[in-house]
Amino acid sequence: MNPKSQEARNREENPFEGMDIASAEPLNALISRSPCTQCGKSRMYFCYTCFVPVAQIEGKIPLCRLPIKVDIIKHRREIDGKSTAAHAVVLAPHEVTIYTYPDVPEYEHNSRTVLLYPGTDAYTVRELFTGKQSAVSYSDQRRAELPAGYNVGTLMTKSYNRDWSQHIYHVEKLPIDRVILIDSTWNQSRGIFADERLQKIRKIVLQDRVSQFWRYQKGSPRWYLSTVEALHQLLLELHLCAWGRSKHYISSPTIAFSIHTEDGHFQCTPYKGQYDNLLYFFKYMYEKLHTLYKHDDMLAYKRSMT
């Protein structure tokens, strides 16, 4: 999609339109900070070191159940209060775990554990279902498409092989059990990625999606997703490739994917927003900031689309 098109501008104005995200009324009801029930530090909505909501909203915020386990490896210099990784743990506490590098688990090197990182040998989500990589590698496509000066290892992507999004595989179960994400700036992530414990794990990349994260990173394009956005996108791609989307659901990230029809595939559970609440805090903070600042005035949204 052309980022300068009217469609792109409309999506930019309301990026969460169509998503099934719970009401933010419990957050709006909070008028002051309160001590974390575990560490005692003053927090507003949740504790980003203990990963628990403040007592006033405990039991009132939506929790997500994810179909896979998620390990987030955080760089020790990543600022906890500015990262969206905590959103994922608070909202999906049963499936998401955060580790601080170099505290990295010993992973089994099998095809059911993957690392979300755009290495030169990375698979697309579709290729997880087929088990085969395209004859033209991810790195070759990126190298051919990226402007001069960009490295093939960046998270910036453009549309490619978009016809695959129309195919539903109707599988009994997803092709992976666990995904590993690196939570850091791009430069910091390279050191973590070089760890031999991660090098042997199969890498995957995501389709293009414009980030709505308000945190500015100098020199990074709008295709750099925050941690919780990247996790949401990955779950969407897995679910939509496996089982399609419901005819009653449509949002910007899912519009290109096929609608599941009643055709005898009773094992399929079409997507109808099951993981959208991962963006519960993200959407609230996005909208809160946009009441204080104009979208076009914020440096994060002035980053290049290409």
Coordinates of C-alpha atoms in Angstrom, one line a residue:
M1 CA 0.0 0.0 0.0
N2 CA 1.3 3.4 -0.9
P3 CA 1.8 5.3 2.4
K4 CA 0.8 8.6 0.7
S5 CA -2.6 7.2 -0.5
Q6 CA -5.9 8.2 0.9
E7 CA -6.4 4.7 2.3
A8 CA -3.1 5.0 4.2
R9 CA -3.9 8.4 5.6
N10 CA -7.3 7.2 6.8
R11 CA -5.7 4.3 8.6
E12 CA -3.1 6.6 10.1
E13 CA -5.9 8.7 11.6
N14 CA -7.5 5.7 13.3
P15 CA -5.0 2.8 13.4
F16 CA -7.1 0.7 15.8
E17 CA -10.4 0.9 13.9
G18 CA -12.1 -2.5 13.8
M19 CA -9.9 -4.1 16.5
D20 CA -11.6 -5.8 19.4
I21 CA -9.9 -3.9 22.3
A22 CA -11.7 -3.7 25.6
S23 CA -12.9 -0.4 27.1
A24 CA -10.3 1.7 28.8
E25 CA -12.7 2.8 31.6
P26 CA -10.7 1.1 34.4
L27 CA -7.6 3.1 33.3
N28 CA -9.6 6.4 33.0
A29 CA -10.8 5.9 36.6
L30 CA -7.3 6.1 38.0
I31 CA -6.5 9.6 39.2
S32 CA -3.1 9.0 40.9
R33 CA -0.2 6.7 41.3
S34 CA -0.3 3.9 43.9
P35 CA 2.4 1.5 45.3
C36 CA 3.0 -1.8 43.5
T37 CA 1.7 -4.6 45.6
Q38 CA 5.0 -6.5 45.1
C39 CA 7.8 -4.0 45.2
G40 CA 6.1 -1.0 46.7
K41 CA 7.3 1.4 44.0
S42 CA 4.9 4.2 42.8
R43 CA 3.2 3.2 39.6
M44 CA 0.3 4.5 37.6
Y45 CA -1.3 1.6 35.6
F46 CA 1.0 -1.4 36.1
C47 CA 4.5 -2.1 37.5
Y48 CA 7.0 -2.4 34.7
T49 CA 9.5 -4.3 36.9
C50 CA 7.1 -6.8 38.6
F51 CA 4.7 -6.9 35.6
V52 CA 1.5 -6.7 37.6
P53 CA -1.4 -4.1 37.4
V54 CA -1.9 -1.7 40.2
A55 CA -4.4 -3.0 42.8
Q56 CA -7.2 -0.7 41.7
I57 CA -7.5 -2.3 38.3
E58 CA -6.5 -5.8 39.1
G59 CA -9.2 -8.1 37.7
K60 CA -10.7 -5.2 35.6
I61 CA -8.3 -5.3 32.7
P62 CA -8.6 -7.8 29.9
L63 CA -6.2 -10.8 29.9
C64 CA -5.2 -12.5 26.6
R65 CA -4.6 -16.2 26.2
L66 CA -2.0 -16.8 23.5
P67 CA -1.6 -20.0 21.5
I68 CA 2.2 -20.1 21.9
K69 CA 4.8 -19.3 24.6
V70 CA 6.6 -16.0 24.2
D71 CA 10.1 -15.3 25.6
I72 CA 11.2 -11.6 25.5
I73 CA 14.9 -11.1 25.9
K74 CA 15.5 -7.6 27.1
H75 CA 18.8 -5.7 26.9
R76 CA 20.0 -4.6 30.3
R77 CA 20.2 -1.0 29.2
E78 CA 16.6 -0.9 27.8
I79 CA 14.6 1.5 29.9
D80 CA 11.8 -0.5 31.5
G81 CA 9.3 2.4 31.6
K82 CA 9.7 3.1 27.9
S83 CA 9.4 -0.4 26.6
T84 CA 6.1 -2.0 25.5
A85 CA 7.4 -5.5 26.5
A86 CA 5.8 -5.1 29.9
H87 CA 2.4 -4.6 28.2
A88 CA 2.6 -8.2 26.9
V89 CA 3.5 -9.7 30.3
V90 CA 0.8 -7.9 32.2
L91 CA -1.9 -8.8 29.6
A92 CA -0.7 -12.3 28.9
P93 CA 0.9 -13.5 32.1
H94 CA 0.5 -17.2 31.5
E95 CA 2.4 -17.2 28.2
V96 CA 4.9 -14.3 28.2
T97 CA 8.1 -14.3 30.2
I98 CA 10.8 -11.6 30.2
Y99 CA 14.5 -12.3 30.6
T100 CA 17.3 -9.8 31.0
Y101 CA 20.3 -10.6 28.8
P102 CA 22.6 -12.5 29.3
D103 CA 20.0 -14.5 31.3
V104 CA 18.9 -16.5 28.3
P105 CA 17.4 -20.0 28.6
E106 CA 18.9 -23.0 26.8
Y107 CA 16.5 -23.7 24.0
E108 CA 16.0 -26.9 22.1
H109 CA 17.0 -26.4 18.5
N110 CA 13.9 -27.7 16.8
S111 CA 11.6 -26.2 14.2
R112 CA 8.9 -25.4 16.8
T113 CA 10.9 -22.6 18.5
V114 CA 11.7 -19.6 16.4
L115 CA 13.4 -16.2 16.9
L116 CA 11.7 -13.1 15.5
Y117 CA 14.7 -11.5 13.8
P118 CA 15.3 -10.6 10.2
G119 CA 18.4 -12.5 9.6
T120 CA 19.6 -13.4 6.0
D121 CA 18.2 -16.9 6.4
A122 CA 14.9 -15.9 8.0
Y123 CA 11.6 -17.6 7.1
T124 CA 8.3 -15.8 6.5
V125 CA 5.3 -16.9 8.5
R126 CA 3.9 -18.6 5.4
E127 CA 7.1 -20.6 5.0
L128 CA 6.6 -22.0 8.6
F129 CA 3.5 -23.7 7.2
T130 CA 5.0 -25.0 4.0
G131 CA 8.4 -25.9 5.5
K132 CA 10.0 -24.5 2.3
Q133 CA 11.7 -21.2 1.7
S134 CA 11.2 -19.1 -1.4
A135 CA 13.8 -19.6 -4.2
V136 CA 14.6 -15.9 -3.8
S137 CA 15.8 -15.5 -0.2
Y138 CA 14.5 -12.8 2.1
S139 CA 17.9 -11.1 2.1
D140 CA 18.0 -11.1 -1.7
Q141 CA 14.5 -9.4 -1.8
R142 CA 15.4 -6.9 0.8
R143 CA 18.7 -6.1 -0.9
A144 CA 16.9 -5.5 -4.1
E145 CA 14.3 -3.3 -2.6
L146 CA 16.0 -1.2 0.1
P147 CA 17.4 2.3 -0.7
A148 CA 21.1 2.9 -0.7
G149 CA 22.5 3.0 2.9
Y150 CA 20.0 0.6 4.5
N151 CA 21.2 -2.7 5.8
V152 CA 19.4 -5.9 4.9
G153 CA 19.2 -6.8 8.6
T154 CA 16.8 -3.9 9.5
L155 CA 13.2 -4.5 10.4
M156 CA 12.0 -2.2 7.6
T157 CA 10.1 -4.2 5.0
K158 CA 8.0 -3.5 2.0
S159 CA 5.2 -5.5 0.5
Y160 CA 6.4 -8.7 -1.0
N161 CA 4.7 -12.0 -2.0
R162 CA 1.4 -10.5 -0.8
D163 CA -0.7 -13.1 -2.7
W164 CA 0.2 -15.7 0.0
S165 CA -2.0 -13.8 2.4
Q166 CA -5.0 -15.1 0.5
H167 CA -4.2 -18.7 1.3
I168 CA -5.6 -20.5 4.4
Y169 CA -3.9 -23.7 5.4
H170 CA -6.6 -25.2 7.6
V171 CA -4.1 -26.9 10.0
E172 CA -4.9 -28.8 13.2
K173 CA -2.3 -26.8 15.1
L174 CA 0.1 -23.9 14.6
P175 CA 3.6 -24.8 13.2
I176 CA 5.4 -23.3 16.3
D177 CA 5.1 -23.6 20.1
R178 CA 7.4 -20.7 21.2
V179 CA 8.7 -17.4 19.8
I180 CA 11.7 -15.4 21.1
L181 CA 11.7 -11.6 20.8
I182 CA 14.5 -9.2 21.5
D183 CA 13.5 -6.1 23.3
S184 CA 16.1 -3.3 22.7
T185 CA 17.1 -0.7 20.3
W186 CA 18.2 -1.9 16.9
N187 CA 21.9 -1.4 17.7
Q188 CA 21.6 -3.2 21.0
S189 CA 19.8 -6.1 19.4
R190 CA 22.8 -7.1 17.3
G191 CA 24.9 -8.0 20.3
I192 CA 22.1 -10.2 21.7
F193 CA 21.4 -11.8 18.3
A194 CA 25.1 -12.8 18.0
D195 CA 24.7 -15.0 21.1
E196 CA 25.4 -18.6 20.1
R197 CA 22.4 -19.8 22.0
L198 CA 20.2 -17.8 19.6
Q199 CA 22.2 -18.3 16.4
K200 CA 21.1 -21.9 16.0
I201 CA 17.4 -21.1 16.3
R202 CA 15.4 -20.6 13.1
K203 CA 14.6 -17.0 12.4
I204 CA 11.3 -15.5 11.1
V205 CA 10.3 -12.1 9.7
L206 CA 7.0 -10.3 9.6
Q207 CA 5.0 -8.7 6.8
D208 CA 5.1 -4.9 6.5
R209 CA 3.2 -2.9 9.1
V210 CA 3.6 0.8 10.0
S211 CA 4.4 1.3 13.7
Q212 CA 2.3 3.6 15.8
F213 CA 4.8 3.7 18.6
W214 CA 5.3 7.2 20.0
R215 CA 8.9 6.7 21.2
Y216 CA 11.3 8.3 18.7
Q217 CA 14.4 6.4 17.6
K218 CA 16.7 8.5 15.4
G219 CA 17.4 7.1 12.0
S220 CA 14.7 4.3 12.2
P221 CA 11.9 4.1 9.6
R222 CA 8.3 3.7 10.5
W223 CA 8.5 0.0 9.8
Y224 CA 10.4 -0.6 13.1
L225 CA 7.7 -2.1 15.4
S226 CA 7.6 -1.8 19.1
T227 CA 7.8 -5.1 21.0
V228 CA 4.1 -5.5 21.7
E229 CA 3.2 -4.5 18.1
A230 CA 5.6 -7.1 16.7
L231 CA 4.1 -9.8 18.9
H232 CA 0.6 -8.8 17.9
Q233 CA 1.5 -8.9 14.2
L234 CA 3.2 -12.3 14.5
L235 CA 0.1 -13.8 16.2
L236 CA -2.1 -12.3 13.5
E237 CA -0.1 -13.8 10.7
L238 CA 0.0 -17.2 12.4
H239 CA -3.7 -17.3 13.1
L240 CA -4.8 -15.8 9.7
C241 CA -2.6 -18.2 7.7
A242 CA -3.8 -21.2 9.8
W243 CA -7.5 -20.4 9.9
G244 CA -8.4 -17.1 8.1
R245 CA -10.5 -14.3 9.6
S246 CA -14.1 -14.1 10.5
K247 CA -16.4 -12.4 8.0
H248 CA -17.6 -10.2 10.8
Y249 CA -14.1 -8.9 11.6
I250 CA -11.9 -6.5 9.7
S251 CA -9.0 -4.2 10.8
S252 CA -6.1 -2.5 9.1
P253 CA -3.5 -5.3 9.8
T254 CA -6.0 -8.1 8.6
I255 CA -7.6 -6.5 5.6
A256 CA -5.4 -8.4 3.1
F257 CA -6.1 -11.8 4.5
S258 CA -8.8 -14.2 3.4
I259 CA -12.1 -14.7 5.1
H260 CA -12.8 -18.2 6.4
T261 CA -15.9 -19.7 4.9
E262 CA -17.9 -22.6 6.2
D263 CA -16.4 -25.3 4.0
G264 CA -16.1 -28.3 6.4
H265 CA -12.9 -27.2 8.1
F266 CA -14.3 -27.6 11.6
Q267 CA -10.9 -27.4 13.2
C268 CA -10.5 -23.8 12.1
T269 CA -11.2 -20.9 14.5
P270 CA -11.3 -17.8 12.3
Y271 CA -9.7 -14.6 13.7
K272 CA -12.1 -12.2 15.3
G273 CA -9.8 -10.2 17.5
Q274 CA -8.6 -12.8 19.9
Y275 CA -5.2 -11.1 20.4
D276 CA -6.2 -7.5 20.0
N277 CA -6.2 -6.8 23.7
L278 CA -2.4 -7.1 23.7
L279 CA -2.7 -3.5 22.5
Y280 CA -4.9 -2.5 25.4
F281 CA -2.3 -0.3 27.2
F282 CA -0.7 0.6 23.9
K283 CA -3.9 2.0 22.4
Y284 CA -4.8 3.9 25.7
M285 CA -1.4 5.5 25.9
Y286 CA -1.4 6.3 22.1
E287 CA -4.8 8.1 22.5
K288 CA -3.8 9.9 25.7
L289 CA -0.6 11.3 24.0
H290 CA -2.7 12.4 21.0
T291 CA -4.9 14.5 23.3
L292 CA -1.8 16.4 24.3
Y293 CA 0.1 16.6 21.0
K294 CA -0.8 16.7 17.4
H295 CA 0.1 13.5 15.5
D296 CA 2.0 15.4 12.8
D297 CA 4.1 17.3 15.3
M298 CA 5.5 14.2 17.0
L299 CA 8.9 13.2 15.8
A300 CA 8.1 9.4 15.9
Y301 CA 5.5 9.9 13.2
K302 CA 7.8 12.0 11.0
R303 CA 10.1 9.1 10.3
S304 CA 10.4 8.0 6.7
M305 CA 8.0 5.4 5.4
T306 CA 10.6 4.1 2.9

